[in-house]
PDB file of C-alpha atoms in Angstrom:
ATOM      1  CA  MET A   1      52.672  40.963 -76.162  1.00 47.00           C
ATOM      2  CA  LYS A   2      49.167  42.153 -77.062  1.00 53.00           C
ATOM      3  CA  ILE A   3      49.888  43.414 -80.561  1.00 51.00           C
ATOM      4  CA  LEU A   4      46.595  42.675 -82.267  1.00 51.00           C
ATOM      5  CA  ARG A   5      43.555  44.658 -83.200  1.00 55.00           C
ATOM      6  CA  LYS A   6      40.834  43.373 -85.516  1.00 56.00           C
ATOM      7  CA  ASP A   7      42.075  45.386 -88.521  1.00 72.00           C
ATOM      8  CA  TYR A   8      45.454  43.601 -88.447  1.00 85.00           C
ATOM      9  CA  LYS A   9      43.859  40.175 -88.561  1.00 89.00           C
ATOM     10  CA  GLY A  10      42.394  40.816 -92.007  1.00 90.00           C
ATOM     11  CA  ARG A  11      45.741  41.930 -93.404  1.00 91.00           C
ATOM     12  CA  PHE A  12      47.404  38.898 -91.808  1.00 94.00           C
ATOM     13  CA  TRP A  13      44.959  36.426 -93.393  1.00 94.00           C
ATOM     14  CA  ARG A  14      45.281  38.069 -96.824  1.00 94.00           C
ATOM     15  CA  ASN A  15      49.008  37.214 -96.773  1.00 94.00           C
ATOM     16  CA  VAL A  16      48.630  33.590 -95.607  1.00 95.00           C
ATOM     17  CA  VAL A  17      48.715  30.814 -98.214  1.00 93.00           C
ATOM     18  CA  ARG A  18      47.283  27.682 -96.619  1.00 91.00           C
ATOM     19  CA  GLY A  19      48.450  24.235 -97.652  1.00 82.00           C
ATOM     20  CA  LYS A  20      46.198  21.567 -99.125  1.00 84.00           C
ATOM     21  CA  ASN A  21      45.628  19.992 -95.735  1.00 87.00           C
ATOM     22  CA  GLU A  22      45.646  21.247 -92.167  1.00 88.00           C
ATOM     23  CA  ASP A  23      49.111  19.877 -91.377  1.00 91.00           C
ATOM     24  CA  ASP A  24      50.943  21.495 -94.310  1.00 93.00           C
ATOM     25  CA  CYS A  25      53.047  24.604 -93.855  1.00 93.00           C
ATOM     26  CA  TRP A  26      51.188  27.835 -94.465  1.00 94.00           C
ATOM     27  CA  GLY A  27      53.229  30.120 -96.694  1.00 92.00           C
ATOM     28  CA  TRP A  28      53.362  33.901 -96.628  1.00 94.00           C
ATOM     29  CA  CYS A  29      52.931  36.114 -99.683  1.00 93.00           C
ATOM     30  CA  GLY A  30      53.754  39.354 -97.847  1.00 91.00           C
ATOM     31  CA  TYR A  31      57.076  40.891 -96.928  1.00 92.00           C
ATOM     32  CA  LEU A  32      60.009  38.600 -96.027  1.00 89.00           C
ATOM     33  CA  ASP A  33      63.151  39.735 -94.204  1.00 84.00           C
ATOM     34  CA  THR A  34      66.615  38.864 -95.539  1.00 79.00           C
ATOM     35  CA  ASN A  35      66.506  35.493 -93.727  1.00 76.00           C
ATOM     36  CA  GLY A  36      63.151  34.535 -95.280  1.00 80.00           C
ATOM     37  CA  TYR A  37      61.039  35.238 -92.189  1.00 86.00           C
ATOM     38  CA  PRO A  38      57.631  36.797 -92.893  1.00 93.00           C
ATOM     39  CA  GLN A  39      56.915  40.158 -91.338  1.00 94.00           C
ATOM     40  CA  MET A  40      54.071  42.635 -91.203  1.00 93.00           C
ATOM     41  CA  MET A  41      53.825  46.228 -90.020  1.00 90.00           C
ATOM     42  CA  VAL A  42      51.524  46.636 -87.016  1.00 88.00           C
ATOM     43  CA  LYS A  43      51.030  50.266 -86.044  1.00 83.00           C
ATOM     44  CA  THR A  44      54.615  51.522 -86.252  1.00 85.00           C
ATOM     45  CA  LYS A  45      56.265  48.201 -85.380  1.00 88.00           C
ATOM     46  CA  VAL A  46      57.501  45.388 -87.631  1.00 91.00           C
ATOM     47  CA  VAL A  47      56.137  42.103 -86.258  1.00 91.00           C
ATOM     48  CA  MET A  48      57.049  38.552 -87.225  1.00 92.00           C
ATOM     49  CA  ALA A  49      54.126  36.833 -88.958  1.00 94.00           C
ATOM     50  CA  SER A  50      54.721  33.719 -86.847  1.00 94.00           C
ATOM     51  CA  HIS A  51      54.052  35.854 -83.735  1.00 92.00           C
ATOM     52  CA  LEU A  52      50.860  37.186 -85.281  1.00 94.00           C
ATOM     53  CA  SER A  53      49.755  33.667 -86.191  1.00 95.00           C
ATOM     54  CA  TYR A  54      50.459  32.428 -82.673  1.00 94.00           C
ATOM     55  CA  GLU A  55      48.471  35.268 -81.114  1.00 92.00           C
ATOM     56  CA  ILE A  56      45.567  35.048 -83.568  1.00 93.00           C
ATOM     57  CA  ASN A  57      45.225  31.262 -83.413  1.00 94.00           C
ATOM     58  CA  ILE A  58      46.565  30.147 -80.029  1.00 95.00           C
ATOM     59  CA  SER A  59      47.136  32.702 -77.299  1.00 92.00           C
ATOM     60  CA  GLN A  60      48.856  35.906 -76.330  1.00 90.00           C
ATOM     61  CA  ILE A  61      52.650  35.550 -76.138  1.00 89.00           C
ATOM     62  CA  PRO A  62      53.763  36.113 -72.545  1.00 87.00           C
ATOM     63  CA  LYS A  63      56.577  38.511 -71.799  1.00 81.00           C
ATOM     64  CA  GLY A  64      59.779  36.658 -71.032  1.00 73.00           C
ATOM     65  CA  LYS A  65      62.690  37.470 -68.808  1.00 64.00           C
ATOM     66  CA  GLY A  66      66.179  38.223 -70.042  1.00 58.00           C
ATOM     67  CA  TYR A  67      67.497  39.837 -73.180  1.00 56.00           C
ATOM     68  CA  HIS A  68      65.716  37.645 -75.701  1.00 65.00           C
ATOM     69  CA  GLY A  69      62.495  36.927 -73.823  1.00 77.00           C
ATOM     70  CA  ILE A  70      60.045  34.401 -75.202  1.00 87.00           C
ATOM     71  CA  CYS A  71      60.385  33.333 -78.845  1.00 88.00           C
ATOM     72  CA  VAL A  72      57.976  31.660 -81.248  1.00 91.00           C
ATOM     73  CA  LEU A  73      59.784  28.603 -82.587  1.00 91.00           C
ATOM     74  CA  HIS A  74      59.092  26.709 -85.826  1.00 90.00           C
ATOM     75  CA  ILE A  75      58.723  22.964 -85.340  1.00 90.00           C
ATOM     76  CA  CYS A  76      58.811  22.497 -89.130  1.00 88.00           C
ATOM     77  CA  ASP A  77      62.048  24.502 -89.576  1.00 83.00           C
ATOM     78  CA  ASN A  78      60.434  26.447 -92.417  1.00 87.00           C
ATOM     79  CA  PRO A  79      60.958  30.161 -91.688  1.00 86.00           C
ATOM     80  CA  ASN A  80      58.150  31.102 -94.113  1.00 90.00           C
ATOM     81  CA  CYS A  81      55.564  28.983 -92.274  1.00 93.00           C
ATOM     82  CA  THR A  82      52.695  30.591 -90.345  1.00 95.00           C
ATOM     83  CA  ASN A  83      50.715  27.431 -89.515  1.00 96.00           C
ATOM     84  CA  PRO A  84      49.974  27.632 -85.762  1.00 95.00           C
ATOM     85  CA  LYS A  85      50.288  23.828 -85.527  1.00 95.00           C
ATOM     86  CA  HIS A  86      53.949  24.274 -86.452  1.00 95.00           C
ATOM     87  CA  LEU A  87      54.656  26.924 -83.812  1.00 95.00           C
ATOM     88  CA  ARG A  88      55.568  26.678 -80.141  1.00 94.00           C
ATOM     89  CA  LEU A  89      56.904  29.002 -77.479  1.00 94.00           C
ATOM     90  CA  GLY A  90      60.427  28.781 -76.134  1.00 91.00           C
ATOM     91  CA  THR A  91      63.437  30.833 -75.168  1.00 87.00           C
ATOM     92  CA  HIS A  92      66.263  31.952 -77.412  1.00 81.00           C
ATOM     93  CA  LYS A  93      68.375  29.223 -75.785  1.00 83.00           C
ATOM     94  CA  ASP A  94      65.689  26.627 -76.655  1.00 86.00           C
ATOM     95  CA  ASN A  95      65.804  27.806 -80.267  1.00 82.00           C
ATOM     96  CA  MET A  96      69.604  27.640 -80.464  1.00 77.00           C
ATOM     97  CA  LEU A  97      69.674  24.136 -78.918  1.00 83.00           C
ATOM     98  CA  ASP A  98      66.948  22.954 -81.294  1.00 83.00           C
ATOM     99  CA  MET A  99      68.858  24.315 -84.287  1.00 75.00           C
ATOM    100  CA  LYS A 100      72.114  22.755 -83.058  1.00 74.00           C
ATOM    101  CA  ASN A 101      70.458  19.353 -82.491  1.00 79.00           C
ATOM    102  CA  LYS A 102      68.991  19.433 -85.996  1.00 76.00           C
ATOM    103  CA  GLY A 103      72.295  20.519 -87.547  1.00 66.00           C
ATOM    104  CA  ILE A 104      70.844  23.797 -88.798  1.00 62.00           C
ATOM    105  CA  VAL A 105      73.431  26.075 -87.177  1.00 54.00           C
ATOM    106  CA  SER A 106      76.755  26.367 -88.924  1.00 48.00           C
ATOM    107  CA  LYS A 107      79.630  26.917 -86.563  1.00 53.00           C
ATOM    108  CA  ASN A 108      82.718  29.027 -86.902  1.00 51.00           C
ATOM    109  CA  GLU A 109      84.356  28.978 -90.378  1.00 51.00           C
ATOM    110  CA  LYS A 110      81.316  27.288 -91.905  1.00 50.00           C
ATOM    111  CA  HIS A 111      78.939  29.993 -90.644  1.00 49.00           C
ATOM    112  CA  SER A 112      77.659  32.175 -93.477  1.00 50.00           C
ATOM    113  CA  ARG A 113      78.680  35.373 -91.685  1.00 51.00           C
ATOM    114  CA  ALA A 114      82.071  34.188 -90.399  1.00 57.00           C
ATOM    115  CA  LYS A 115      84.713  36.835 -91.014  1.00 62.00           C
ATOM    116  CA  HIS A 116      87.738  34.786 -90.037  1.00 68.00           C
ATOM    117  CA  THR A 117      89.357  31.382 -89.985  1.00 74.00           C
ATOM    118  CA  TRP A 118      90.635  29.294 -87.092  1.00 74.00           C
ATOM    119  CA  ALA A 119      94.154  30.551 -87.876  1.00 78.00           C
ATOM    120  CA  ILE A 120      93.064  34.170 -87.330  1.00 80.00           C
ATOM    121  CA  VAL A 121      91.171  33.265 -84.141  1.00 81.00           C
ATOM    122  CA  ARG A 122      94.248  31.507 -82.734  1.00 84.00           C
ATOM    123  CA  LYS A 123      96.330  34.589 -83.589  1.00 90.00           C
ATOM    124  CA  ILE A 124      93.835  36.882 -81.806  1.00 88.00           C
ATOM    125  CA  ARG A 125      93.939  34.683 -78.700  1.00 89.00           C
ATOM    126  CA  LYS A 126      97.742  34.508 -78.765  1.00 91.00           C
ATOM    127  CA  LEU A 127      98.097  38.297 -79.093  1.00 92.00           C
ATOM    128  CA  TYR A 128      95.592  38.895 -76.303  1.00 92.00           C
ATOM    129  CA  LYS A 129      97.465  36.560 -73.944  1.00 92.00           C
ATOM    130  CA  THR A 130     100.581  38.720 -74.296  1.00 93.00           C
ATOM    131  CA  GLY A 131      98.752  41.484 -72.415  1.00 92.00           C
ATOM    132  CA  GLU A 132      99.904  44.062 -74.952  1.00 94.00           C
ATOM    133  CA  TYR A 133      96.567  44.497 -76.713  1.00 92.00           C
ATOM    134  CA  SER A 134      93.096  45.486 -75.535  1.00 92.00           C
ATOM    135  CA  HIS A 135      89.859  44.142 -77.014  1.00 90.00           C
ATOM    136  CA  ARG A 136      89.443  47.426 -78.884  1.00 91.00           C
ATOM    137  CA  GLN A 137      92.954  47.319 -80.362  1.00 92.00           C
ATOM    138  CA  LEU A 138      92.521  43.730 -81.518  1.00 90.00           C
ATOM    139  CA  GLY A 139      89.098  44.596 -82.902  1.00 87.00           C
ATOM    140  CA  GLN A 140      90.602  47.363 -85.019  1.00 89.00           C
ATOM    141  CA  MET A 141      93.417  45.090 -86.192  1.00 89.00           C
ATOM    142  CA  PHE A 142      91.088  42.276 -87.258  1.00 83.00           C
ATOM    143  CA  ASP A 143      87.912  44.213 -88.174  1.00 82.00           C
ATOM    144  CA  VAL A 144      85.860  42.756 -85.317  1.00 82.00           C
ATOM    145  CA  SER A 145      83.893  44.623 -82.644  1.00 84.00           C
ATOM    146  CA  HIS A 146      85.519  44.786 -79.212  1.00 83.00           C
ATOM    147  CA  THR A 147      82.650  42.660 -77.860  1.00 83.00           C
ATOM    148  CA  GLY A 148      83.336  40.094 -80.583  1.00 82.00           C
ATOM    149  CA  ILE A 149      86.992  39.995 -79.540  1.00 85.00           C
ATOM    150  CA  GLY A 150      85.864  39.514 -75.937  1.00 85.00           C
ATOM    151  CA  GLY A 151      83.759  36.530 -76.998  1.00 82.00           C
ATOM    152  CA  ILE A 152      86.685  35.049 -78.917  1.00 81.00           C
ATOM    153  CA  VAL A 153      89.233  35.407 -76.096  1.00 85.00           C
ATOM    154  CA  ARG A 154      86.766  34.074 -73.482  1.00 82.00           C
ATOM    155  CA  ASN A 155      85.888  31.085 -75.720  1.00 76.00           C
ATOM    156  CA  LYS A 156      82.252  32.163 -76.017  1.00 72.00           C
ATOM    157  CA  LEU A 157      82.659  32.527 -79.788  1.00 66.00           C
ATOM    158  CA  TRP A 158      84.646  30.133 -81.936  1.00 56.00           C
ATOM    159  CA  VAL A 159      84.271  27.223 -79.548  1.00 54.00           C
ATOM    160  CA  CYS A 160      85.631  23.797 -80.514  1.00 46.00           C
TER     161      CYS A 160
END
């Protein structure tokens, strides 16, 4: 990734709040995104503070293959943490499996951003099976993107 220069390290450390001992989470007193993840501007790019911490304290993050590439995962499940002892590399899939195994991910109706209920999803699938509606038409009817409708009808989204 190679995002660091010496002048960014100083700004990074000024925002880190270390715990009482080495194994505690290190908080962040800088900017947090809407999900509580610390971020910092580096050149003209917004960078996750966990990525900066990993690169400053451990090693450069290798480029990964695929859409999501390599991620920096929190072992402590504290999004505000920047302690390098609490960080590890993994893929997006690794992160999703870890969250699922720990019960962090809410599925379907329980998800905080869910727009619909199982009843609506069943209706979408039933209408699609008739062959009378495209993904786009269903998306307009139910206020979902056509790609979201595709995920619903292919059982990639809203899976039992």
